[in-house]
Coordinates of C-alpha atoms and ligand atoms in Angstrom, one line a residue:
M298 CA 206.4 194.1 -15.2
A299 CA 204.1 194.9 -13.0
T300 CA 201.6 192.4 -12.2
Q301 CA 199.8 194.2 -9.6
P302 CA 195.5 194.0 -10.1
V303 CA 194.4 197.5 -12.0
E304 CA 191.7 198.7 -11.7
A305 CA 190.1 201.7 -13.6
T306 CA 190.2 205.1 -12.1
F307 CA 188.0 207.8 -13.4
P308 CA 190.7 211.3 -12.9
D309 CA 188.9 214.4 -13.6
A310 CA 189.2 215.1 -17.8
K311 CA 191.0 218.2 -17.2
H312 CA 193.6 217.0 -15.3
R313 CA 194.5 214.7 -18.3
A314 CA 194.1 218.1 -20.7
S315 CA 196.8 220.0 -18.5
T316 CA 198.9 216.9 -18.3
S317 CA 199.1 215.8 -22.4
T318 CA 201.2 217.1 -25.0
Q319 CA 200.5 216.0 -28.8
W320 CA 197.2 215.4 -27.2
W321 CA 195.7 214.9 -30.5
R322 CA 197.8 211.0 -30.5
S323 CA 196.0 209.6 -28.5
A324 CA 192.6 211.2 -28.0
V325 CA 189.0 209.9 -27.7
I326 CA 187.0 212.4 -29.6
Y327 CA 183.0 212.5 -29.0
Q328 CA 181.4 213.5 -32.1
V329 CA 178.9 215.4 -31.4
Y330 CA 175.4 215.5 -33.7
P331 CA 173.7 218.6 -33.0
R332 CA 170.4 218.7 -34.4
S333 CA 170.2 215.2 -32.2
F334 CA 172.3 215.4 -29.4
A335 CA 170.0 217.2 -26.4
D336 CA 167.4 219.8 -27.4
S337 CA 167.1 223.1 -24.8
N338 CA 163.6 224.6 -26.2
G339 CA 161.5 222.3 -26.9
D340 CA 161.6 222.6 -30.7
G341 CA 162.8 218.9 -32.1
I342 CA 165.9 219.6 -32.7
G343 CA 169.0 219.8 -30.7
D344 CA 171.0 223.0 -30.1
L345 CA 173.6 224.4 -28.5
P346 CA 172.4 225.0 -24.7
G347 CA 171.9 221.8 -24.9
I348 CA 175.2 220.6 -25.7
T349 CA 176.3 222.9 -23.5
S350 CA 173.4 221.4 -20.2
R351 CA 174.8 218.1 -21.4
L352 CA 178.9 218.8 -21.3
E353 CA 179.0 216.9 -18.1
A354 CA 177.9 213.6 -19.3
L355 CA 180.3 213.7 -21.8
A356 CA 182.8 214.7 -19.3
Y357 CA 181.8 211.6 -17.1
L358 CA 182.6 209.2 -19.8
G359 CA 186.3 210.4 -20.4
I360 CA 186.5 211.1 -23.8
D361 CA 189.2 214.0 -24.7
A362 CA 187.3 216.5 -26.8
I363 CA 184.0 216.8 -28.4
W364 CA 183.8 217.6 -32.6
L365 CA 180.5 219.1 -33.3
S366 CA 179.0 218.5 -37.0
P367 CA 178.1 221.8 -38.5
F368 CA 176.0 224.7 -36.8
M369 CA 176.2 227.5 -39.0
R370 CA 173.7 229.1 -41.3
S371 CA 172.4 226.8 -43.3
P372 CA 169.4 225.9 -45.0
Q373 CA 169.7 222.8 -43.4
K374 CA 169.1 220.6 -47.1
D375 CA 172.2 218.3 -45.8
A376 CA 171.5 218.6 -42.2
G377 CA 173.9 221.5 -42.1
Y378 CA 176.2 220.9 -44.5
D379 CA 175.1 223.3 -46.6
V380 CA 176.4 226.9 -45.2
S381 CA 175.3 230.2 -45.8
D382 CA 176.7 231.7 -43.2
Y383 CA 180.2 230.4 -42.1
Q384 CA 180.7 233.3 -39.1
D385 CA 177.2 233.0 -37.8
V386 CA 175.5 230.0 -35.6
D387 CA 172.0 229.3 -37.4
P388 CA 169.0 230.2 -35.0
L389 CA 167.8 226.7 -35.1
F390 CA 170.7 226.0 -32.9
G391 CA 171.5 229.3 -31.0
S392 CA 173.4 231.9 -31.5
L393 CA 177.4 232.9 -31.1
D394 CA 177.2 233.6 -27.4
D395 CA 175.3 230.1 -27.1
F396 CA 178.6 228.7 -28.8
D397 CA 180.8 230.9 -26.1
A398 CA 178.9 229.5 -23.5
M399 CA 179.3 226.2 -24.7
V400 CA 183.1 226.3 -25.6
A401 CA 183.7 227.5 -22.1
R402 CA 182.1 225.4 -20.1
A403 CA 183.8 222.5 -22.4
H404 CA 187.1 223.8 -21.4
E405 CA 186.2 224.4 -17.6
L406 CA 184.8 220.6 -17.8
G407 CA 188.8 219.5 -20.4
L408 CA 187.0 219.0 -23.2
R409 CA 188.7 220.4 -26.0
V410 CA 186.7 221.9 -28.7
L411 CA 186.5 221.1 -32.5
V412 CA 184.4 222.4 -35.1
D413 CA 183.3 221.0 -38.4
L414 CA 184.5 222.7 -41.9
V415 CA 182.5 222.8 -44.8
P416 CA 185.0 224.0 -47.5
N417 CA 184.5 222.0 -50.7
H418 CA 181.0 223.7 -50.9
T419 CA 178.8 225.9 -49.8
S420 CA 174.9 226.7 -49.5
D421 CA 173.5 227.6 -52.8
Q422 CA 171.4 230.6 -50.0
H423 CA 175.5 231.8 -49.8
A424 CA 175.9 235.0 -50.3
W425 CA 178.6 234.3 -52.6
F426 CA 176.3 231.7 -55.0
K427 CA 173.4 234.6 -55.1
L428 CA 175.9 237.1 -56.4
A429 CA 177.5 234.7 -59.0
L430 CA 173.8 234.0 -60.4
E431 CA 173.4 237.8 -61.1
S432 CA 176.4 238.2 -62.4
A433 CA 177.7 237.2 -65.9
P434 CA 179.1 234.6 -67.4
G435 CA 182.7 234.9 -66.7
S436 CA 182.5 237.5 -64.6
P437 CA 184.6 237.5 -60.8
Q438 CA 181.6 236.5 -59.2
R439 CA 181.4 233.2 -61.1
Q440 CA 185.0 232.4 -60.3
F441 CA 184.1 231.6 -56.8
Y442 CA 182.4 228.0 -58.3
H443 CA 182.6 225.7 -61.2
F444 CA 180.2 227.7 -64.2
K445 CA 180.0 226.2 -67.4
D446 CA 178.6 226.4 -70.3
G447 CA 176.5 223.2 -71.1
R448 CA 177.5 220.5 -73.9
G449 CA 174.5 219.9 -76.9
P450 CA 173.7 222.8 -79.4
N451 CA 172.0 224.5 -76.9
G452 CA 174.1 224.1 -74.2
E453 CA 171.7 221.3 -72.7
L454 CA 173.8 218.4 -71.8
P455 CA 176.2 218.9 -68.4
P456 CA 179.4 219.8 -69.1
N457 CA 180.8 217.0 -68.3
N458 CA 179.8 212.7 -67.0
W459 CA 180.4 213.8 -63.6
L460 CA 178.0 212.2 -60.6
S461 CA 176.7 213.4 -57.5
M462 CA 177.6 211.6 -54.5
F463 CA 173.9 211.8 -54.2
G464 CA 172.7 210.2 -56.5
G465 CA 172.2 211.8 -60.3
P466 CA 174.3 214.3 -62.3
A467 CA 177.1 216.5 -60.7
W468 CA 175.7 219.4 -62.5
T469 CA 172.7 221.6 -62.7
R470 CA 171.7 224.1 -65.2
I471 CA 170.3 227.7 -64.0
T472 CA 167.9 230.1 -65.1
N473 CA 169.1 233.3 -66.4
P474 CA 167.6 236.5 -64.9
D475 CA 166.2 237.2 -67.9
G476 CA 164.0 234.0 -68.2
T477 CA 166.5 231.9 -70.1
A478 CA 168.7 229.0 -69.4
G479 CA 171.8 229.7 -68.8
Q480 CA 174.8 227.6 -67.2
W481 CA 176.0 225.1 -65.5
Y482 CA 177.0 224.9 -62.0
C483 CA 179.3 221.7 -60.4
H484 CA 178.2 220.0 -57.1
L485 CA 179.5 216.7 -56.2
F486 CA 176.6 216.1 -54.0
D487 CA 172.9 217.9 -53.8
S488 CA 172.0 220.9 -56.4
S489 CA 171.8 223.2 -53.1
Q490 CA 175.9 222.5 -52.7
P491 CA 177.5 224.3 -55.5
D492 CA 181.3 223.3 -55.4
L493 CA 183.7 226.1 -54.7
N494 CA 186.5 227.2 -57.0
W495 CA 190.0 226.5 -54.7
E496 CA 191.8 227.8 -57.8
N497 CA 190.5 231.2 -56.6
P498 CA 192.6 232.6 -54.3
E499 CA 190.0 234.8 -53.5
V500 CA 188.1 231.3 -51.7
R501 CA 191.6 230.4 -50.3
Q502 CA 191.8 233.4 -48.2
A503 CA 187.9 233.6 -47.5
F504 CA 188.6 230.6 -45.8
E505 CA 191.9 231.8 -43.9
E506 CA 189.5 234.3 -42.4
I507 CA 187.4 231.4 -41.2
L508 CA 189.5 229.2 -39.7
R509 CA 191.0 232.6 -37.9
F510 CA 187.2 233.4 -36.9
W511 CA 187.7 230.7 -34.9
L512 CA 190.0 229.6 -33.1
N513 CA 189.7 233.4 -31.7
R514 CA 186.9 232.5 -30.8
G515 CA 188.5 229.3 -28.9
V516 CA 187.7 226.4 -30.7
D517 CA 190.9 223.5 -30.6
G518 CA 190.6 222.2 -34.0
F519 CA 188.4 221.4 -37.0
R520 CA 186.9 218.2 -38.5
V521 CA 187.2 219.5 -42.1
D522 CA 184.8 218.1 -44.7
Q523 CA 185.3 216.5 -47.7
P524 CA 188.7 217.7 -48.5
H525 CA 189.5 215.3 -50.8
A526 CA 187.3 216.7 -53.3
M527 CA 187.9 220.7 -53.3
G528 CA 191.0 220.2 -56.1
K529 CA 189.3 219.1 -59.2
A530 CA 191.6 218.3 -62.5
A531 CA 192.3 221.7 -64.9
G532 CA 189.4 222.1 -67.8
L533 CA 187.3 219.5 -65.6
P534 CA 187.2 216.8 -67.9
D535 CA 185.4 214.2 -68.1
H536 CA 185.8 210.8 -66.2
P537 CA 187.0 208.2 -68.4
D538 CA 184.7 205.2 -66.3
I539 CA 182.3 207.7 -64.4
E540 CA 180.2 204.4 -63.3
R541 CA 182.6 202.9 -61.3
A542 CA 183.5 206.7 -60.0
G543 CA 180.5 207.3 -58.4
A544 CA 181.0 203.6 -56.1
G545 CA 183.7 205.7 -54.8
F546 CA 187.9 205.2 -54.8
I547 CA 188.9 202.6 -56.6
E548 CA 192.3 200.9 -55.7
G549 CA 195.3 200.9 -57.4
E550 CA 193.2 203.5 -60.0
P551 CA 194.5 206.1 -61.0
S552 CA 193.1 209.6 -59.6
P553 CA 189.7 211.0 -60.8
P554 CA 189.2 214.4 -61.9
M555 CA 187.3 215.3 -59.4
W556 CA 188.9 213.9 -56.6
F557 CA 192.5 213.3 -54.5
Q558 CA 194.3 216.2 -57.1
E559 CA 197.3 217.2 -55.6
S560 CA 196.6 220.8 -55.8
V561 CA 194.8 220.9 -52.2
H562 CA 198.2 219.9 -50.2
E563 CA 199.1 223.3 -51.0
I564 CA 195.7 224.6 -49.0
F565 CA 196.2 222.3 -45.7
R566 CA 200.1 223.4 -45.5
G567 CA 198.7 227.2 -45.2
W568 CA 195.6 226.1 -42.7
R569 CA 198.4 224.2 -40.5
K570 CA 200.3 227.4 -40.6
I571 CA 197.8 229.0 -39.0
L572 CA 196.4 226.7 -36.7
D573 CA 200.3 226.4 -35.7
S574 CA 200.3 230.1 -35.0
Y575 CA 197.7 229.9 -31.9
P576 CA 198.4 228.7 -28.2
G577 CA 197.7 225.7 -27.7
E578 CA 197.6 222.5 -29.7
R579 CA 195.2 223.3 -32.5
A580 CA 194.6 220.6 -34.8
M581 CA 192.9 219.3 -37.6
C582 CA 191.6 215.8 -39.2
G583 CA 190.8 215.8 -42.9
E584 CA 187.5 213.4 -43.6
A585 CA 190.1 212.1 -46.5
Y586 CA 188.7 209.7 -48.0
V587 CA 191.3 208.7 -49.7
L588 CA 192.6 205.0 -50.1
P589 CA 195.1 203.1 -50.2
L590 CA 196.6 204.4 -47.0
E591 CA 199.8 204.5 -47.5
F592 CA 198.0 207.2 -50.5
M593 CA 195.8 208.9 -47.4
A594 CA 199.1 209.1 -45.1
L595 CA 200.3 211.6 -47.8
W596 CA 197.3 213.9 -45.9
V597 CA 198.6 213.6 -42.4
R598 CA 202.3 214.7 -43.4
P599 CA 203.8 216.8 -40.6
D600 CA 202.7 220.0 -41.9
E601 CA 199.3 219.0 -42.9
F602 CA 196.8 217.2 -41.2
H603 CA 196.8 215.8 -38.0
Q604 CA 194.9 213.2 -37.6
T605 CA 192.7 212.1 -40.9
F606 CA 189.6 209.4 -40.5
N607 CA 190.9 205.9 -41.1
F608 CA 188.2 204.9 -43.5
R609 CA 189.7 201.8 -44.3
Y610 CA 189.5 200.5 -40.9
L611 CA 185.7 201.5 -40.7
D612 CA 185.1 200.2 -44.4
C613 CA 186.7 197.2 -44.0
D614 CA 184.9 193.7 -42.5
W615 CA 184.3 192.7 -39.1
Q616 CA 186.4 189.4 -39.9
P617 CA 190.0 188.5 -38.9
A618 CA 191.9 188.3 -42.0
M619 CA 190.8 192.2 -43.7
L620 CA 191.5 193.2 -40.0
R621 CA 194.8 192.5 -39.2
Q622 CA 195.6 193.0 -42.6
T623 CA 193.7 196.6 -42.5
I624 CA 195.6 197.5 -39.0
N625 CA 199.1 196.4 -40.1
E626 CA 198.5 198.8 -42.9
S627 CA 197.8 200.9 -41.0
F628 CA 200.5 200.9 -38.5
A629 CA 202.8 200.8 -41.8
A630 CA 201.3 204.1 -43.9
F631 CA 201.1 206.4 -40.7
D632 CA 203.9 205.7 -39.0
S633 CA 205.6 206.4 -42.2
V634 CA 205.0 210.3 -42.2
G635 CA 205.2 210.3 -38.2
A636 CA 200.9 210.1 -37.8
P637 CA 198.8 208.4 -35.4
S638 CA 196.3 206.1 -36.7
T639 CA 192.3 206.8 -36.5
W640 CA 190.2 204.6 -35.4
V641 CA 186.2 204.9 -35.8
L642 CA 183.5 202.6 -36.8
S643 CA 180.2 205.1 -36.5
N644 CA 179.7 208.2 -37.6
H645 CA 176.5 209.9 -39.2
D646 CA 176.7 209.3 -42.4
V647 CA 176.8 205.1 -42.0
V648 CA 174.7 202.7 -40.3
R649 CA 175.8 202.3 -36.3
H650 CA 177.5 199.5 -35.6
A651 CA 175.7 197.8 -33.0
S652 CA 173.6 197.3 -36.6
R653 CA 175.5 197.1 -38.9
L654 CA 177.5 194.2 -37.3
G655 CA 174.3 192.4 -36.9
G656 CA 173.7 191.5 -40.5
D657 CA 175.4 192.1 -44.1
Y658 CA 175.5 195.2 -45.1
G659 CA 178.2 195.8 -47.5
R660 CA 180.9 199.0 -47.4
P661 CA 179.3 201.2 -44.7
T662 CA 180.5 204.2 -46.0
A663 CA 178.7 203.8 -49.0
S664 CA 176.2 205.3 -47.0
N665 CA 172.8 203.3 -48.2
G666 CA 170.9 203.2 -44.7
I667 CA 168.7 200.3 -43.8
G668 CA 165.0 200.8 -44.2
P669 CA 161.6 198.9 -43.2
D670 CA 161.8 196.7 -46.8
D671 CA 165.1 195.7 -45.8
P672 CA 166.2 192.6 -44.3
Q673 CA 166.5 193.9 -40.6
P674 CA 169.4 193.3 -39.0
D675 CA 169.4 190.9 -35.6
N676 CA 170.3 194.0 -32.8
E677 CA 171.1 191.9 -29.8
L678 CA 174.0 189.9 -31.8
G679 CA 174.8 193.0 -33.4
L680 CA 175.0 195.1 -30.0
R681 CA 177.6 191.7 -28.8
R682 CA 179.7 192.3 -31.6
A683 CA 180.0 196.1 -31.6
R684 CA 180.9 196.2 -27.6
G685 CA 183.4 193.7 -28.6
A686 CA 184.3 195.8 -32.0
T687 CA 184.3 199.1 -29.3
L688 CA 186.5 197.1 -27.0
F689 CA 188.8 195.9 -29.3
T690 CA 189.1 199.0 -31.0
L691 CA 189.8 201.3 -27.7
A692 CA 192.9 199.1 -27.2
L693 CA 194.8 200.3 -30.5
P694 CA 196.8 202.9 -30.3
G695 CA 196.0 206.2 -31.5
S696 CA 193.1 208.5 -31.1
M697 CA 189.7 207.2 -31.7
Y698 CA 186.7 208.9 -32.8
L699 CA 183.4 208.0 -31.2
Y700 CA 179.8 208.8 -32.3
Q701 CA 177.1 210.4 -30.3
G702 CA 174.5 207.0 -28.6
E703 CA 177.3 204.6 -29.7
E704 CA 177.9 204.8 -26.0
L705 CA 174.6 203.7 -25.0
G706 CA 174.7 200.8 -27.7
L707 CA 172.3 202.8 -29.9
P708 CA 170.5 200.6 -32.9
E709 CA 170.3 201.9 -36.0
H710 CA 166.8 203.2 -36.4
T711 CA 166.0 200.8 -39.6
S712 CA 162.3 200.8 -39.5
L713 CA 162.0 204.5 -40.0
E714 CA 158.8 205.2 -42.8
P715 CA 159.3 207.2 -46.0
Q716 CA 157.9 210.4 -44.9
Y717 CA 160.1 210.8 -42.0
R718 CA 163.3 210.8 -44.2
Q719 CA 165.5 214.3 -45.0
D720 CA 168.3 212.9 -46.5
P721 CA 169.0 213.9 -49.9
T722 CA 170.5 210.5 -51.2
F723 CA 166.7 209.4 -50.3
F724 CA 165.5 212.3 -52.6
R725 CA 168.3 212.0 -55.3
T726 CA 168.6 208.3 -55.5
K727 CA 164.4 207.8 -55.4
G728 CA 164.7 205.9 -52.0
I729 CA 166.6 203.2 -53.3
R730 CA 169.1 204.0 -51.1
V731 CA 167.1 205.4 -47.9
G732 CA 169.8 207.5 -46.8
R733 CA 171.7 208.1 -43.1
D734 CA 168.7 209.2 -41.3
G735 CA 168.6 206.2 -39.3
A736 CA 171.7 206.8 -37.8
R737 CA 170.7 210.4 -36.5
V738 CA 167.8 209.8 -34.2
P739 CA 168.0 212.4 -31.2
L740 CA 169.3 210.4 -27.9
P741 CA 167.4 209.2 -25.5
W742 CA 168.7 210.6 -22.1
Q743 CA 165.9 210.0 -19.8
A744 CA 163.7 206.7 -19.9
G745 CA 159.9 207.7 -20.2
T746 CA 159.8 211.7 -19.4
S747 CA 158.7 212.5 -22.9
A748 CA 158.3 211.3 -26.0
T749 CA 161.7 211.4 -27.1
N750 CA 163.2 210.0 -23.5
G751 CA 164.8 213.3 -22.8
F752 CA 165.9 214.6 -25.2
N753 CA 163.5 217.2 -24.8
D754 CA 161.1 218.1 -22.3
T755 CA 158.5 218.6 -25.5
G756 CA 158.5 214.6 -27.0
A757 CA 159.2 217.4 -30.5
G758 CA 161.8 215.5 -32.3
W759 CA 162.7 215.8 -36.1
L760 CA 163.2 211.8 -36.4
P761 CA 161.5 210.2 -34.3
Q762 CA 162.9 207.6 -32.4
P763 CA 161.7 204.2 -32.2
D764 CA 160.4 202.3 -29.7
V765 CA 163.3 200.4 -28.7
Y766 CA 165.3 203.8 -27.5
R767 CA 163.6 203.9 -24.9
Q768 CA 165.4 200.9 -23.4
Y769 CA 169.0 202.2 -24.1
S770 CA 168.0 205.7 -21.9
R771 CA 171.1 207.1 -20.3
D772 CA 169.5 207.1 -17.3
L773 CA 169.5 203.1 -17.3
Q774 CA 173.1 202.7 -17.8
Q775 CA 174.5 205.6 -15.2
G776 CA 175.8 203.9 -13.0
V777 CA 175.0 200.6 -13.8
T778 CA 177.8 197.7 -14.2
G779 CA 177.2 195.9 -17.5
S780 CA 175.7 198.8 -18.9
T781 CA 176.9 199.9 -22.1
L782 CA 177.9 202.7 -21.0
E783 CA 179.8 202.0 -17.9
L784 CA 182.0 199.2 -20.2
Y785 CA 182.5 202.4 -22.5
R786 CA 183.8 204.6 -19.4
T787 CA 185.4 202.1 -17.9
A788 CA 187.4 201.0 -21.4
I789 CA 188.2 204.5 -21.8
A790 CA 189.4 205.3 -18.1
L791 CA 192.1 202.2 -18.7
R792 CA 192.9 202.7 -21.8
N793 CA 194.0 206.3 -20.6
Q794 CA 195.7 204.8 -17.3
L795 CA 197.6 202.5 -19.7
G796 CA 199.0 205.0 -21.9
L797 CA 196.7 202.5 -24.8
G798 CA 196.7 205.5 -26.9
H799 CA 200.0 206.2 -27.0
G800 CA 201.2 202.7 -26.2
S801 CA 203.1 199.4 -28.4
F802 CA 201.5 196.8 -30.6
E803 CA 202.7 193.2 -31.8
W804 CA 200.3 190.5 -32.8
A805 CA 199.8 188.1 -30.0
E806 CA 200.6 185.6 -32.8
E807 CA 198.9 182.8 -30.9
F808 CA 195.7 184.2 -31.2
V809 CA 196.1 185.7 -34.7
G810 CA 194.4 182.8 -37.0
E811 CA 190.7 182.1 -38.7
T812 CA 189.0 182.5 -35.3
S813 CA 190.5 185.3 -33.5
L814 CA 193.1 188.0 -33.2
G815 CA 195.3 189.5 -30.4
F816 CA 197.7 191.7 -29.5
I817 CA 199.7 193.3 -26.7
N818 CA 199.5 197.0 -26.1
N819 CA 201.7 197.7 -23.1
G820 CA 201.7 194.8 -21.3
I821 CA 197.9 194.0 -22.0
L822 CA 196.8 190.7 -24.1
V823 CA 193.7 191.9 -26.5
V824 CA 191.8 188.9 -28.0
H825 CA 188.3 189.0 -29.9
N826 CA 186.4 185.7 -30.5
F827 CA 185.4 185.9 -34.1
G828 CA 184.4 182.1 -34.3
S829 CA 181.8 180.1 -32.7
E830 CA 183.4 178.8 -29.9
P831 CA 184.8 180.0 -26.9
I832 CA 188.9 180.4 -26.7
A833 CA 190.9 179.5 -23.6
L834 CA 192.6 182.0 -22.3
P835 CA 195.7 182.6 -20.2
S836 CA 195.1 182.6 -16.6
K837 CA 195.7 186.6 -16.2
K838 CA 193.8 189.0 -14.8
V839 CA 190.7 190.1 -16.7
L840 CA 191.2 194.2 -16.7
A841 CA 188.0 194.6 -19.3
A842 CA 185.5 192.5 -20.7
S843 CA 183.1 193.3 -23.6
F844 CA 180.2 191.3 -22.7
T845 CA 180.5 188.3 -20.3
E846 CA 182.7 188.1 -17.3
T847 CA 185.4 185.8 -18.9
D848 CA 186.3 182.8 -17.0
G849 CA 188.9 181.0 -17.8
K850 CA 187.9 181.6 -21.5
L851 CA 186.4 183.5 -24.2
E852 CA 182.8 183.6 -25.8
P853 CA 181.9 184.2 -29.5
N854 CA 182.0 187.7 -30.4
D855 CA 183.5 189.3 -27.4
T856 CA 186.6 191.1 -26.1
V857 CA 189.1 190.8 -23.0
W858 CA 191.9 192.6 -21.9
L859 CA 194.3 191.1 -19.8
R860 CA 197.2 192.1 -18.1
L861 CA 200.4 189.8 -19.2
Ligands
LIG169 C1 180.4 214.7 -45.3 C2 179.5 214.7 -44.2 C3 178.4 214.4 -44.9 C4 178.1 215.5 -45.5 C5 179.1 215.3 -46.9 C6 178.9 216.8 -48.2 O1 180.9 213.2 -46.1 O2 179.9 214.2 -43.6 O3 177.3 214.2 -44.1 O4 176.9 215.2 -46.5 O5 180.1 215.4 -46.8 O6 179.0 217.8 -47.2
LIG170 CA1 166.3 223.2 -30.0

């Protein structure tokens, strides 16, 4: 085992991109949420030219790829996850030319680009849905979606008991062109997001064309939205225990009729063939919220998705016993099909981990959010833990997803007032769940240069930043030793240098207990302190520390990497 000291070096991304094979197995992939990343024209909404202008900042961070949340044409009822034209850019974000320029610049910098594909539902403003509304019940146009007659003497009751994930029933009744009440359509999300009927071969064919459209424009792959929702049990039967279905997945119970249907796998096999027919290594990651993990692993068999988000890891409490079990299950499940695990701590649907870990907010993927009337997180503790959690996670073999702003240590906006809320969850639950807006606030780039701290010049923002964002601005962190940004940058560089992403894994038993977890990857000992007392460390070279310089001991909530 080499004993020489290892310092982080920062090779350019282009070099990494050209030398890696099966890059997705170990990649650090950064989620760009276009509305909130960078705004080039000052209208308060981030856009593609804004992203292009800031790509160098992402290359600086050392990531391998970006995933862009949807920027396609959309009425923005669910922040772009309601697509009305899959083959165009929404004017809010720019044009197809802007997209091409963004991809070209990303590739120049050695960054791969994944785009979000939303196949479970379209917008109600999509041409297919408009046509379906104009057409008669039972017509081929209606077969693009799930239209059904209602129950009850006059069809006034929804066709079944399914619930929308955003609250309320999963069905909305339409009005016929002559003004009479008509059939109902199914929407597992907002009523503006009708679910497509994936039994219809025309739907399947249309999406294959959509895949090719973006692959032809040079994208390196896709993040696929809600793939586990696309298949529906024949006849759309009632869920036997609907209150529980609304709460999400229930471990150990049979598949509900609206989730995890076997029929979807054939679709992804077809997509994989399309991706594989393109030069380069195109990859797709499924947002498959499918548990237990051995079941999720079926989605990443060698001829299906390359990756799925490891929601088990995201959802498991930040405490050692559960985390240990989760990591064990992750390796067991994904190894069994030869797939890498992904690791993720934050995204645009959950409370940012810098706030989440500063309080007790339950299962993150419940997407409830934190509002001004809720107990407020301790953001100082949260950030300290978040830095520890990130450094711990970045040392695990597999691929890591980062959510924009976490590299700045950004907290959730937890005091956002109701009048700014835009998430349909807030409206459909009448504010009981405040929803996800607090994780989606525009990024602060330059402290004090505008009311949005350099998100744009005008200070306009589709959501306001909380006052504290100024102190997290990127310009205050770049090049500053000890900043969260430099911690991420150093950790990512070391991760690459030490080969941790495609490394090995074994528990360091002497650090596995009630107050700590430790593991060894490629000769690097990684320890996190979950307890309230410092932990004594072996006298080995410290490669990275999440917070304080360790002096033979590891403080509570901190992580350290030691060269054995
Ligand atoms: C996914 C997206 C989320 C969206 C939902 C419906 O979970 O991440 O933002 O609201 O799907 O498309
Ligand atoms: Ca803009």
